[in-house]
Short mmCIF file of C-alpha atoms and ligand atoms in Angstrom, two decimals:
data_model
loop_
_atom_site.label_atom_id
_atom_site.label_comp_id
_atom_site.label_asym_id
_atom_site.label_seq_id
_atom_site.Cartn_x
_atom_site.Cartn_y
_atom_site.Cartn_z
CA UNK A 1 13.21 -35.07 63.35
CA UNK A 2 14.18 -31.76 62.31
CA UNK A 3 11.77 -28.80 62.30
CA UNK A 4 12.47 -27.95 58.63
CA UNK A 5 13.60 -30.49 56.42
CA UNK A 6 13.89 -29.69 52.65
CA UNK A 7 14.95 -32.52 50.10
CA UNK A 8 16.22 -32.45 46.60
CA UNK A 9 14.10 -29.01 46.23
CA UNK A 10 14.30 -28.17 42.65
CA UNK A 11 12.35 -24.86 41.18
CA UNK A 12 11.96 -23.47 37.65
CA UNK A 13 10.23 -20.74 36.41
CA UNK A 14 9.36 -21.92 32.94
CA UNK A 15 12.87 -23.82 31.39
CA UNK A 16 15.24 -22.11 34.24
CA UNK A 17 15.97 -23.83 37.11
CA UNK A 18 16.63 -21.32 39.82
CA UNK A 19 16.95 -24.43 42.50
CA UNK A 20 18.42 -27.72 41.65
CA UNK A 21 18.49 -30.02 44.14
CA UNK A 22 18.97 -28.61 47.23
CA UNK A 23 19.01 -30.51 50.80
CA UNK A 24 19.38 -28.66 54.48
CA UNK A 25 17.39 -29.07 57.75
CA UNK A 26 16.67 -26.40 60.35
CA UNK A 27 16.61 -27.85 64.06
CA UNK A 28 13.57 -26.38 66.18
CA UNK A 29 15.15 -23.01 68.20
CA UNK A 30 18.10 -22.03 65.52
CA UNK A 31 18.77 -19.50 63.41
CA UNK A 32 19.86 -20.55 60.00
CA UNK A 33 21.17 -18.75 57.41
CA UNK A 34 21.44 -19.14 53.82
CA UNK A 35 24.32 -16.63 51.97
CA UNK A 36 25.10 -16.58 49.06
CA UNK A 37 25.60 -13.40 45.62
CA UNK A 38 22.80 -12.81 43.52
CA UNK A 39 20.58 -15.08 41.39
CA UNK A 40 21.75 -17.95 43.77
CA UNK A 41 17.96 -19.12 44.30
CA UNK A 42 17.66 -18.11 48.11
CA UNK A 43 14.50 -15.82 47.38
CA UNK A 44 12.84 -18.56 45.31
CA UNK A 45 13.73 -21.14 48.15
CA UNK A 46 11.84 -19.13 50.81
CA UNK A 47 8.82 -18.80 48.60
CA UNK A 48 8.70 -21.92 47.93
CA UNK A 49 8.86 -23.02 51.94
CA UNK A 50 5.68 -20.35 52.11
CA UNK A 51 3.97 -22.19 49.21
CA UNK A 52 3.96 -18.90 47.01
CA UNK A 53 6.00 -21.24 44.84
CA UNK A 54 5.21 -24.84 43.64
CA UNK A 55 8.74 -27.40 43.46
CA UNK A 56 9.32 -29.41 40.55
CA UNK A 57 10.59 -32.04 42.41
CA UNK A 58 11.68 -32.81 46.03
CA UNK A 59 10.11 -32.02 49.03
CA UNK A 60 9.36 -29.83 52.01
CA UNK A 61 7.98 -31.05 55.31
CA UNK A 62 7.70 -28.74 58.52
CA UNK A 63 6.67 -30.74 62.02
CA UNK A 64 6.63 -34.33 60.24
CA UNK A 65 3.86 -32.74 57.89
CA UNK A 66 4.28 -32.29 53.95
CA UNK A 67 4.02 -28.85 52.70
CA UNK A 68 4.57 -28.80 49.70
CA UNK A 69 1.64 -28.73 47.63
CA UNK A 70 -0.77 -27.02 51.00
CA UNK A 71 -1.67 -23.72 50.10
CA UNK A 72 0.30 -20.46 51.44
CA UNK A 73 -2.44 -19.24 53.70
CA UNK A 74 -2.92 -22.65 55.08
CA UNK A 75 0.94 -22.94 55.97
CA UNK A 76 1.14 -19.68 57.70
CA UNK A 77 -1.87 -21.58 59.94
CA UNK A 78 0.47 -24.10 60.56
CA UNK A 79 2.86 -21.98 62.30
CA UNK A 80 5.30 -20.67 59.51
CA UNK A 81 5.10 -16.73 58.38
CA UNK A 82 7.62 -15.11 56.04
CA UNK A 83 8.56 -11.84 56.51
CA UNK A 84 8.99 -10.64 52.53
CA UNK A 85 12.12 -9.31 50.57
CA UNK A 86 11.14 -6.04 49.45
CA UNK A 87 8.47 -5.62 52.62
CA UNK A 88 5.40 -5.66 50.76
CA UNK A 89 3.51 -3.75 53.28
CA UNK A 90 0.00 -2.24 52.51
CA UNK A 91 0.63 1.27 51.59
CA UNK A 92 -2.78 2.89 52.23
CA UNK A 93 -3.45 1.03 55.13
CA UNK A 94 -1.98 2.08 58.78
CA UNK A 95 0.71 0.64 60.79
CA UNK A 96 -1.61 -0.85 63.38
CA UNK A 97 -3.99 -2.11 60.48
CA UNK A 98 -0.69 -3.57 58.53
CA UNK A 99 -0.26 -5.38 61.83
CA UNK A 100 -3.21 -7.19 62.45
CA UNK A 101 -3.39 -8.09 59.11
CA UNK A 102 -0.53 -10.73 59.84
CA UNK A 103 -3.27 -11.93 62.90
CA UNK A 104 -5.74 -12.81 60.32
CA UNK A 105 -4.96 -16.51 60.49
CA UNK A 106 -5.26 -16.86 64.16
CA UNK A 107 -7.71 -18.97 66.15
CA UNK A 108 -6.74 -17.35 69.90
CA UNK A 109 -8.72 -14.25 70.47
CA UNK A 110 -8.06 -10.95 70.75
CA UNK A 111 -6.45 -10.81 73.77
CA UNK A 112 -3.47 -12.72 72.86
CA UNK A 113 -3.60 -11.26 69.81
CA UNK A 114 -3.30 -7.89 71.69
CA UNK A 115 -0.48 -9.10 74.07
CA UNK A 116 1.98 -9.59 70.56
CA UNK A 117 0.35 -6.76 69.25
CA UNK A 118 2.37 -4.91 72.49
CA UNK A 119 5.41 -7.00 71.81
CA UNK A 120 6.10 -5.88 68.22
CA UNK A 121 5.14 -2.58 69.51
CA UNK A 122 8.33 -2.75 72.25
CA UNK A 123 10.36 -4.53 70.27
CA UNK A 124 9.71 -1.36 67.58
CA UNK A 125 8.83 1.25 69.39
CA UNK A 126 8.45 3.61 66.40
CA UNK A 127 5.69 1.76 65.49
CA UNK A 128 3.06 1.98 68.47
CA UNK A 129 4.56 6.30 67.48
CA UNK A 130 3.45 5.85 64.10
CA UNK A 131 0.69 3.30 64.81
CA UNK A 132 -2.38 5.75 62.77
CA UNK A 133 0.08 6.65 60.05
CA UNK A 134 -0.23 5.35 56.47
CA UNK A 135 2.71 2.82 56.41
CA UNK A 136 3.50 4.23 52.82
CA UNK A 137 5.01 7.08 54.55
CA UNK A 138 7.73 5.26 56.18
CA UNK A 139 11.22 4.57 55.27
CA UNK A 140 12.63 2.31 53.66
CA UNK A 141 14.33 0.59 57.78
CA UNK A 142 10.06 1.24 59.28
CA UNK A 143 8.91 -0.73 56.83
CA UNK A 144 11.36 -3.50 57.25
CA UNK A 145 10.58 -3.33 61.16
CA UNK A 146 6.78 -3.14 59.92
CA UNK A 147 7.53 -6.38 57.70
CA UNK A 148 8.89 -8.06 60.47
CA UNK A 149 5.97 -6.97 63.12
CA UNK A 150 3.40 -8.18 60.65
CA UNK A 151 5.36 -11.97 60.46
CA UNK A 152 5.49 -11.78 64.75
CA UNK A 153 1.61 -11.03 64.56
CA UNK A 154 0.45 -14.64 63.26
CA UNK A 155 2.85 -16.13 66.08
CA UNK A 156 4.94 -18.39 64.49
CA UNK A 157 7.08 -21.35 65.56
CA UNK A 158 9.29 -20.54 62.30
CA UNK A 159 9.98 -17.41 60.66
CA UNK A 160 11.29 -17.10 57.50
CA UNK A 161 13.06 -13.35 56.73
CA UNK A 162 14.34 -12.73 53.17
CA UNK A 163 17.07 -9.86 53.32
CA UNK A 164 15.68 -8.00 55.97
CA UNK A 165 19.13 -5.92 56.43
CA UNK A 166 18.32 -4.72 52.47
CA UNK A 167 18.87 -1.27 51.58
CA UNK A 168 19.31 -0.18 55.77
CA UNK A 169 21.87 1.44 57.80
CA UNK A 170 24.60 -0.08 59.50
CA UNK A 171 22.66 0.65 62.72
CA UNK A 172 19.29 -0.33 61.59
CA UNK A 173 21.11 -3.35 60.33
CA UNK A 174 22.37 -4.08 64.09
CA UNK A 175 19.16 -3.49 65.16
CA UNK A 176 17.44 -5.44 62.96
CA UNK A 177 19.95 -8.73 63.53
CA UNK A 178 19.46 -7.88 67.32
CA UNK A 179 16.37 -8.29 66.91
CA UNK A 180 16.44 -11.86 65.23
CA UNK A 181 18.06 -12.62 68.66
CA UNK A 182 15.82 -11.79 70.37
CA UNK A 183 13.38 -13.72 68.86
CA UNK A 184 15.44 -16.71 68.95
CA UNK A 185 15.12 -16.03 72.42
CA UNK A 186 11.66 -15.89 72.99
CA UNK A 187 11.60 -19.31 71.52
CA UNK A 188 10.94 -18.67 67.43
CA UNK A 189 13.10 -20.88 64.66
CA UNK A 190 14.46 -19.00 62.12
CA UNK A 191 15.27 -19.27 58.58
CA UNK A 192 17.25 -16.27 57.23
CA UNK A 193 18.04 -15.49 53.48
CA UNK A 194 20.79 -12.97 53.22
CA UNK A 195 23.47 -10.82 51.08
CA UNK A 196 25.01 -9.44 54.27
CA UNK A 197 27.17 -12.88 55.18
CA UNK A 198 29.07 -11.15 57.77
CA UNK A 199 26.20 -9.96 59.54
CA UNK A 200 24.09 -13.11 59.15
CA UNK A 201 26.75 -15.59 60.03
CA UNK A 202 27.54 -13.82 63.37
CA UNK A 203 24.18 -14.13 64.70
CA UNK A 204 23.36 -18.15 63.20
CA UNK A 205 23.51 -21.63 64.41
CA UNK A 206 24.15 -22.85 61.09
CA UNK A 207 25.07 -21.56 57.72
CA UNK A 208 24.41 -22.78 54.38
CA UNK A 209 26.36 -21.24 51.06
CA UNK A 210 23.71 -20.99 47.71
CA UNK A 211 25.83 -20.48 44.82
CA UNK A 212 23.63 -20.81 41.20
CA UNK A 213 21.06 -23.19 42.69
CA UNK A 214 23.39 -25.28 44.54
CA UNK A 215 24.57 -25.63 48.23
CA UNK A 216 28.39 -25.66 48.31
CA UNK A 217 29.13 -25.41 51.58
CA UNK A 218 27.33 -26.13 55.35
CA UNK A 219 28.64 -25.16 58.05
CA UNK A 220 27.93 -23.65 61.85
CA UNK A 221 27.76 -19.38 61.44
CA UNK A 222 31.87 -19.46 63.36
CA UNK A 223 32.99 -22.46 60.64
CA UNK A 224 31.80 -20.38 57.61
CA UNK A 225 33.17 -17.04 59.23
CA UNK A 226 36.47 -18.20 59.10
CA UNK A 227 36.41 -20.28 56.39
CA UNK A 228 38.71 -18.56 53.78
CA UNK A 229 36.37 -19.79 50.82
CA UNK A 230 33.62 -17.70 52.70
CA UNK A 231 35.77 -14.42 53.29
CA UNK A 232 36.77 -14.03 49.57
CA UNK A 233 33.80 -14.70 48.28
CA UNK A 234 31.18 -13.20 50.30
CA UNK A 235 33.17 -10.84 53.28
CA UNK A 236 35.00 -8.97 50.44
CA UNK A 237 38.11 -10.17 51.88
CA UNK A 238 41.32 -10.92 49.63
P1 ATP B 301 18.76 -12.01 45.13
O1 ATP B 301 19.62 -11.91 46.32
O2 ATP B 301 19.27 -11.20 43.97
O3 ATP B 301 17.30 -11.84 45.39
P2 ATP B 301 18.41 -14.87 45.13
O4 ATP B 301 19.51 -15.75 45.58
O5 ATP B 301 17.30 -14.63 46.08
O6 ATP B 301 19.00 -13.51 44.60
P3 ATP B 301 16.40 -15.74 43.30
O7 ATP B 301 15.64 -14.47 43.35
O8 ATP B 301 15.86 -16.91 43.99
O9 ATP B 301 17.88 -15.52 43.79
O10 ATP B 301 16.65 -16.09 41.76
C1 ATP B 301 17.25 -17.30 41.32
C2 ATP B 301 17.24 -17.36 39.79
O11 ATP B 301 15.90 -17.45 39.31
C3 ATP B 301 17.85 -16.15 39.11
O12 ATP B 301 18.56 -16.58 37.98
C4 ATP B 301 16.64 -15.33 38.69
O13 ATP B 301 16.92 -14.55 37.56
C5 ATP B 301 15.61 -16.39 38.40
N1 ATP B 301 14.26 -15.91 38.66
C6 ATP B 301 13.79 -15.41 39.85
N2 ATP B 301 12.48 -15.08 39.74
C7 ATP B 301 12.11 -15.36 38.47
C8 ATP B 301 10.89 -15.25 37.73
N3 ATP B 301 9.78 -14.79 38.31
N4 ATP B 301 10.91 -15.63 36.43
C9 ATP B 301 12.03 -16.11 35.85
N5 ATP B 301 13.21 -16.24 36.49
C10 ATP B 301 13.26 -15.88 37.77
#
């Protein structure tokens, strides 16, 4: 049994279907990717993983258990957090306040709470710096590393990032992607939605190509990297 496994996954907003039929598994302690140009439906597959989104048809089902009609707070419970395209962060509130928020779920005290609380804090230094500033004051990179923080704080088994290289440097990117390793590491699965093929593929397990609601190709992150159907269509390569 796989830890992911998503079957014939369809979603429409009203009479367009962003996702039609889609089928891919993610094995407990990978990193998988899913590439693919714009519009391709990885966005709306993520949400609808997290419950933020409601199939039409198919299904979802994480540890042998059907999510997909449990509400999104109840999921991240279970174990899954998604770190959110766009970072979503609250503004107003501080860093350290934006942090515990993603704790809000959890059942294990404060001390453990605490210990991860120290871990996103050395995995991001620049956050335990900043920990009393308004996160609406940082950059576009801080609050990706915020975004990411907040997912670590509800400790889940799988962690679902959408674009988290967006709009960053080349070495915020690196860092960022490092980081994903390193989390792999420390024993989290993880499901990553990106533009940035190149950069995505060299850190995955597996690969899968989205290309208007469809998966065309599957592959491990090597196969698709040197696939030439990959390079000209998503490395930029002629
Ligand atoms: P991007 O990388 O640009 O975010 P994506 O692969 O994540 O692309 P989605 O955001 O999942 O793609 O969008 C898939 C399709 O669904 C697109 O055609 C998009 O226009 C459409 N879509 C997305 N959100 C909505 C919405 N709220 N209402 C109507 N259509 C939507």
């Amino acid at each position: 049994m796989s830890m992911l496994e998503v079957k014939d996954l369809r979603v429409a907003y009203g009479k367009i279907e962003a996702v039609k039929g889609i089928s891919f598994d993610v094995e407990e302690g990978q990193v998988v990717s899913l590439i693919g140009t714009n519009g391709a439906g990885k966005t709306t597959t993520l949400r609808t993983i997290s419950g933020l989104l409601r199939p039409a048809r198919g299904s979802i089902t994480f540890e042998g258990k059907r999510i997909d009609d449990v509400p999104a707070h109840k999921i991240v419970t279970l174990g899954l957090a998604q770190s959110p395209e766009g970072r979503r962060i609250f503004p107003r509130m501080t860093v350290e306040e934006n942090l515990m928020l993603g704790a809000f779920a959890r059942k294990d005290g404060s001390s453990a709470v605490r210990q991860d609380l120290d871990a996103a804090f050395e995995l991001f230094p620049i956050l335990r710096e900043r920990r009393s500033q308004p996160a609406g004051t940082f950059s576009g990179g801080e609050q990706q590393m915020l975004a990411m923080g907040r997912a670590m704080m509800s400790r889940p088994r799988l962690m679902l990032l959408d674009e988290p290289s967006m709009g960053l440097s080349p070495l915020m990117m690196k860092k960022i992607m490092s980081t994903v390793q390193t989390l792999k590491a420390q024993g989290t699965t993880i499901l990553l939605v990106e533009q940035n093929a190149n950069a995505a593929l060299k850190i995955s397990d597996v690969g899968y190509v989205l290309e208007v609601g469809k998966i065309v190709l599957r592959g491990t992150g090597q196969e698709l990297l040197s696939s030439d159907e990959v390079r000209k269509a998503y490395l930029g390569e002629e």
